Amino acid sequence: MSQQKSKQTLLLVEDNDDHAEIIQYYIEEYDPSIEVIRLSDGKSAIDHILEMNSNNKECYPWLILLDIKLPKYDGHEILLRLKSDSTLTKIPVVVFTTSNSSKDIETALKRGANSYIQKPTEPDKFATTIATIIDYWSLNQHGIIIEGLNRHA
Amino acid sequence: MLKKLKLKNRIYFGFIVVAFIAMSIAAVSLITFNYANKNFSYFVQSSKKSHLTLIILREVAEIQRQALIYTHDGHQNAVNQVFAIHQNISYQIKQVGQQDSKYLQDILKHLDVYVNTFTQVQQQRNRQEDLVHVEIKRLASEVESNFNQYIKQDSSAEDNEKQLNNQRILNTLLLVEKYAMRYFNALDSKDVVFTKTAIAKVHQSLQTLKKQTLGKSTEEPVLQTIHSMKQYEKVFSEAVQRTRGYLFLINVVMSAEAYEIIYHSKRMVRELGQELNSVEQSTLSLMQQVIIIIIGSSVVFLILIILFSILISESITKPIKKLTATFMQLSKGSYLAKIPDYEIEDEIGALTKAAIVFKEKNKQTEELLLQSKQLTADLGHSNEELEQFVYTVSHDLKSPLVTSMGFIGIIQKLAASGKTEEAIKKLDRVIKANERMGQLINDLIDLSRVGRIDLDKKSIDLNELLKGLYESYSTELEKAAVIMHIETALPSIYANESRILQLFENLLSNAIKYAHNPQGTMINIGASEADGNQLVFFKDNGKGIAKEYHEKIFALFYRLDNEAEGTGIGLAVAAKVMKFHNGSIWVESTPNNGATFWLKFPKINVINEEMK
């Protein structure tokens, strides 16, 4: 686990600076070895993804934390791009958003979101939520797949 | 003309015309029958005349019979009958009227002659009666007594011869008597001859006797006898004369008159027959003409009635048919149905008015239906909007909450690990998040107020309103180095003042926040007109807005630039305000060329008309 941790990159797509700062704080607090790449709008996220695919380098993220309400392209659009690509679809996407609308949840899951988690609104919940996400996806075989993906590339 | 009458009057008029035509038919019939009636009265007159001739013939026969009875028997009853019959015939003729018939006049003349003759006959017969029953008998007895005187005085009575002679004379005298009486009884003229022969014999014997007694005492009675005998003969002759006279009168004159009467009667009958024939012919042809006239005029009148009836009924049924078609259309809910023109105020006029009302109702119903459809659509739209609103609100309101809670969590951790300074620094972020939350809530309250609370609208002079706005924002404009130009002679609009002010404030603050131009920001406000609408534009010379965002920017919480401050409610409020004023807002812009916000208001006079 520690061997894998050193190589972990997390893609954070979040337009709200405050939220990004908070999320980054808690990730760092829980596992400082995770490298967080933050993108603040839909367009730059899609550009980044396209770049990932074309470069074919070992830069596929271990996990994507995706907000839904984004300027320019929203989270659903990004999900569609990710999950329609045979390679990128293997990257687990956790939708992490304030929205609790059933419409958003349904759309996100339909488009292949691996998980849908609401941003917590209680002070002590943030740390546990972030820890749970990281732990789950570190233990999950998807992490191994991504490693394999990176190795082969 | 007919179509200007009221329905009821039209029907009355129809009845009157029909009655008038029926009366005309009756009148024509009456006139023609009257004309024919003259001929019928002629027939009646003729038949009366024919009947009269029958009576005349019968009565003439009767009068002749009675006259003959009188001549033979001398009954006074027969005389009475003759005069009675004469009177009766005259009366009958005068009843029928003799003036126009020469035959009847002739008959009357002959009848008068007949009766006059009969009066003569009566006189003759009376005289004869006198002679026969008084004179002749007296003279006969005188002759007898005179001769008997002679016989008494004759001395030579013993002379047989003489006695025989005397007896013979007496016998002859008796014979005279006998024959005379027989004649007057049987009126056989042979008896007259016998009588005269006997008288001549008596005369002869008496002359002989006269010679024998000449100068003798017996001469005197003989002479007296002769004298009496002559007297007798004279009276007898006269009596015969009288008898023959009246017989002549009765047998020749009166018969001739009777014949004349019969002749004239027959001629009259014959002529009547001829006349009747021609009259019958003319009557027949007249009757044919009459029938043709009556039938012809009846047919003409009937055709007139039929035509008139058609005219009347058409004038009634046509508008009713039209109206029925209209009502059929109307009953199907049509509000485009053509309502026929009908100007008279009668039953059909009332129906037409009802149709107009019906149409009006249909129109209203249609409008209501449209409105309700619009409302339903609006409601659906509103529901969607509401859903979107709730979604956006929940998201955007939660966002600062997440921020604030996240930082509070961090602060707690920092504080727990003794990093107090860092913790205090983070408190600022919490405050800001909460401030933003407050701002959001305030803006949302503003938004919810639009169209809900401020219902009072009035005429607003945009010149004054924008002047006030300019003054209250002068400091901020100066600070942001924005030059604002407001055109003069802006129109007045009918609106809620505080909402319109809010709208312009939002546009202005947006311009100050986002429309930054390094060469100097300019705002230009002006107005124009289009399609009966009042247009107001709000123009800046900032970096502009890409076309894909032209609609999105009016959505709630939509923000083009997350870096700049703002809640994403301002333009949503502007859109809602415009909608509330039956207007609209849109933007015209290309990137790097500034943006123009257009506000469209209905013109103030249009609104006034609607209000009326």
Coordinates of C-alpha atoms in Angstrom, one line a residue, chain B residues 280-509:
Chain B
E280 CA -128.9 29.0 -76.4
Q281 CA -126.0 29.0 -78.8
S282 CA -124.7 32.4 -77.6
T283 CA -125.3 31.4 -74.0
L284 CA -123.3 28.2 -74.6
S285 CA -120.4 30.1 -76.1
L286 CA -120.8 32.7 -73.4
M287 CA -120.7 30.0 -70.7
Q288 CA -117.6 28.6 -72.3
Q289 CA -116.0 32.1 -72.3
V290 CA -117.1 32.5 -68.7
I291 CA -115.6 29.2 -67.7
I292 CA -112.4 30.1 -69.6
I293 CA -112.3 33.5 -67.9
I294 CA -112.9 32.1 -64.5
I295 CA -110.5 29.2 -64.8
G296 CA -108.0 31.4 -66.5
S297 CA -108.2 34.2 -64.0
S298 CA -108.2 31.6 -61.2
V299 CA -105.1 30.0 -62.6
V300 CA -103.4 33.4 -62.9
F301 CA -104.4 34.4 -59.4
L302 CA -103.3 31.0 -58.0
I303 CA -100.0 31.4 -59.7
L304 CA -99.7 34.8 -58.2
I305 CA -100.6 33.4 -54.8
I306 CA -98.0 30.6 -55.2
L307 CA -95.3 33.1 -56.4
F308 CA -96.2 35.4 -53.6
S309 CA -96.2 32.6 -51.0
I310 CA -92.8 31.5 -52.3
L311 CA -91.6 35.1 -52.1
I312 CA -92.9 35.5 -48.5
S313 CA -91.7 32.1 -47.3
E314 CA -88.3 32.6 -49.0
S315 CA -88.0 35.9 -47.4
I316 CA -88.6 34.2 -44.0
T317 CA -86.8 30.9 -44.5
K318 CA -83.7 32.3 -46.2
P319 CA -82.4 34.2 -43.2
I320 CA -83.5 31.4 -40.9
K321 CA -81.6 28.9 -43.0
K322 CA -78.6 31.2 -43.0
L323 CA -78.9 31.6 -39.2
T324 CA -79.3 27.9 -38.7
A325 CA -76.1 27.3 -40.6
T326 CA -74.5 30.0 -38.5
F327 CA -75.8 28.4 -35.3
M328 CA -74.6 25.0 -36.4
Q329 CA -71.1 26.5 -36.8
L330 CA -71.4 28.4 -33.6
S331 CA -72.6 25.3 -31.7
K332 CA -69.3 23.7 -32.8
G333 CA -67.6 26.4 -31.0
S334 CA -66.6 28.4 -34.0
Y335 CA -65.9 32.1 -33.4
L336 CA -65.3 32.8 -37.1
A337 CA -68.9 31.9 -38.1
K338 CA -70.3 34.5 -40.5
I339 CA -73.4 36.1 -39.1
P340 CA -75.8 37.2 -41.9
D341 CA -76.9 40.8 -42.0
Y342 CA -80.4 41.4 -40.8
E343 CA -81.5 44.9 -40.0
I344 CA -85.1 44.6 -38.9
E345 CA -85.9 44.2 -35.2
D346 CA -88.2 41.2 -35.3
E347 CA -87.9 37.6 -34.2
I348 CA -85.2 36.9 -36.7
G349 CA -83.5 40.1 -35.7
A350 CA -83.5 38.8 -32.1
L351 CA -82.1 35.5 -33.3
T352 CA -79.3 37.3 -35.2
K353 CA -78.5 39.3 -32.1
A354 CA -78.4 36.0 -30.2
A355 CA -76.0 34.6 -32.8
I356 CA -73.8 37.7 -32.4
V357 CA -73.8 37.2 -28.6
F358 CA -73.1 33.5 -29.2
K359 CA -70.2 34.3 -31.4
E360 CA -68.9 36.8 -28.9
K361 CA -69.1 34.1 -26.2
N362 CA -67.4 31.6 -28.4
K363 CA -64.7 34.2 -29.0
Q364 CA -64.3 34.7 -25.3
T365 CA -64.3 30.9 -24.7
E366 CA -61.6 30.5 -27.3
E367 CA -59.6 33.3 -25.7
L368 CA -60.1 31.8 -22.3
L369 CA -59.1 28.4 -23.7
L370 CA -56.0 30.0 -25.2
Q371 CA -55.3 31.8 -22.0
S372 CA -55.7 28.6 -20.0
K373 CA -53.5 26.8 -22.4
Q374 CA -51.0 29.6 -22.0
L375 CA -51.5 29.4 -18.3
T376 CA -51.0 25.6 -18.3
A377 CA -47.9 26.0 -20.4
D378 CA -46.7 28.8 -18.2
L379 CA -47.5 26.7 -15.2
G380 CA -45.5 23.8 -16.6
H381 CA -42.8 26.2 -17.4
S382 CA -43.0 27.7 -13.9
N383 CA -42.8 24.2 -12.4
E384 CA -39.6 23.6 -14.4
E385 CA -38.3 26.9 -13.4
L386 CA -39.2 26.2 -9.8
E387 CA -37.5 22.8 -9.9
Q388 CA -34.4 24.5 -11.5
F389 CA -34.7 27.2 -8.9
V390 CA -34.9 24.8 -6.0
Y391 CA -32.0 22.9 -7.4
T392 CA -29.9 25.9 -8.0
V393 CA -30.8 27.4 -4.7
S394 CA -30.0 24.2 -2.8
H395 CA -26.7 23.9 -4.6
D396 CA -25.6 27.5 -4.3
L397 CA -26.8 28.0 -0.8
K398 CA -25.1 24.8 0.3
S399 CA -21.9 25.8 -1.3
P400 CA -21.0 28.5 1.3
L401 CA -22.3 26.2 4.0
V402 CA -19.9 23.5 2.8
T403 CA -17.1 26.1 2.7
S404 CA -17.9 27.4 6.2
M405 CA -18.2 24.0 7.7
G406 CA -15.1 22.8 6.0
F407 CA -13.1 25.7 7.3
I408 CA -14.6 25.3 10.8
G409 CA -13.4 21.7 10.7
I410 CA -9.9 22.8 9.7
I411 CA -10.0 25.5 12.3
Q412 CA -10.9 22.9 14.9
K413 CA -8.0 20.7 13.8
L414 CA -5.6 23.7 13.8
A415 CA -6.8 24.8 17.2
A416 CA -6.5 21.3 18.6
S417 CA -2.9 21.1 17.4
G418 CA -2.2 24.5 18.8
K419 CA -1.8 26.4 15.5
T420 CA -4.0 29.2 16.8
E421 CA -2.8 31.9 14.4
E422 CA -3.5 29.8 11.4
A423 CA -6.9 28.9 12.8
I424 CA -7.7 32.6 13.3
K425 CA -6.7 33.3 9.7
K426 CA -9.1 30.7 8.5
L427 CA -11.9 32.4 10.5
D428 CA -12.0 35.1 7.8
R429 CA -12.9 32.5 5.2
V430 CA -15.8 31.4 7.4
I431 CA -17.0 34.9 7.8
K432 CA -16.7 35.5 4.0
A433 CA -18.7 32.4 3.3
N434 CA -21.4 33.4 5.7
E435 CA -21.4 36.9 4.2
R436 CA -21.9 35.4 0.8
M437 CA -24.7 33.3 2.2
G438 CA -26.3 36.4 3.5
Q439 CA -25.9 38.2 0.2
L440 CA -27.4 35.2 -1.6
I441 CA -30.3 35.1 0.7
N442 CA -30.9 38.9 0.2
D443 CA -30.7 38.6 -3.5
L444 CA -33.1 35.6 -3.5
I445 CA -35.6 37.6 -1.5
D446 CA -35.3 40.4 -4.0
L447 CA -35.9 38.0 -6.8
S448 CA -38.9 36.4 -5.1
R449 CA -40.4 39.9 -4.5
V450 CA -40.5 40.7 -8.2
G451 CA -44.1 40.5 -9.4
R452 CA -45.3 39.4 -6.1
I453 CA -45.3 42.4 -3.8
D454 CA -44.9 45.4 -6.0
L455 CA -48.1 45.3 -8.0
D456 CA -48.6 49.1 -8.2
K457 CA -47.5 50.4 -11.6
K458 CA -47.5 54.0 -12.8
S459 CA -46.1 56.1 -15.5
I460 CA -42.4 56.6 -15.0
D461 CA -40.3 59.3 -16.6
L462 CA -37.1 57.4 -17.5
N463 CA -35.2 60.7 -17.7
E464 CA -35.8 61.4 -14.0
L465 CA -35.3 57.8 -12.9
L466 CA -31.9 57.5 -14.6
K467 CA -30.9 60.9 -13.4
G468 CA -31.5 59.7 -9.9
L469 CA -29.6 56.5 -10.5
Y470 CA -26.7 58.4 -11.9
E471 CA -26.5 60.6 -8.9
S472 CA -26.7 57.8 -6.3
Y473 CA -24.0 55.8 -8.2
S474 CA -21.7 58.8 -8.9
T475 CA -19.1 57.8 -6.3
E476 CA -18.9 54.2 -7.5
L477 CA -18.8 55.2 -11.1
E478 CA -16.0 57.6 -10.3
K479 CA -14.1 54.9 -8.3
A480 CA -14.4 52.4 -11.2
A481 CA -13.5 55.1 -13.7
V482 CA -16.8 54.5 -15.7
I483 CA -18.3 57.2 -17.8
M484 CA -22.0 57.0 -18.1
H485 CA -23.9 58.8 -20.8
I486 CA -27.7 59.0 -20.7
E487 CA -29.5 60.3 -23.8
T488 CA -32.0 63.0 -23.4
A489 CA -35.7 62.8 -24.3
L490 CA -36.1 59.2 -23.0
P491 CA -39.7 58.0 -23.0
S492 CA -42.0 57.4 -20.1
I493 CA -42.9 53.8 -19.3
Y494 CA -45.8 52.3 -17.3
A495 CA -44.1 50.2 -14.6
N496 CA -43.3 49.6 -11.0
E497 CA -40.8 52.2 -10.1
S498 CA -38.7 50.3 -7.5
R499 CA -38.4 47.2 -9.7
I500 CA -37.3 49.2 -12.7
L501 CA -34.8 51.0 -10.5
Q502 CA -33.6 47.7 -9.3
L503 CA -33.3 46.5 -12.9
F504 CA -31.1 49.5 -13.9
E505 CA -29.1 49.1 -10.7
N506 CA -28.4 45.5 -11.5
L507 CA -27.4 46.3 -15.1
L508 CA -25.2 49.2 -13.9
S509 CA -23.5 47.1 -11.2

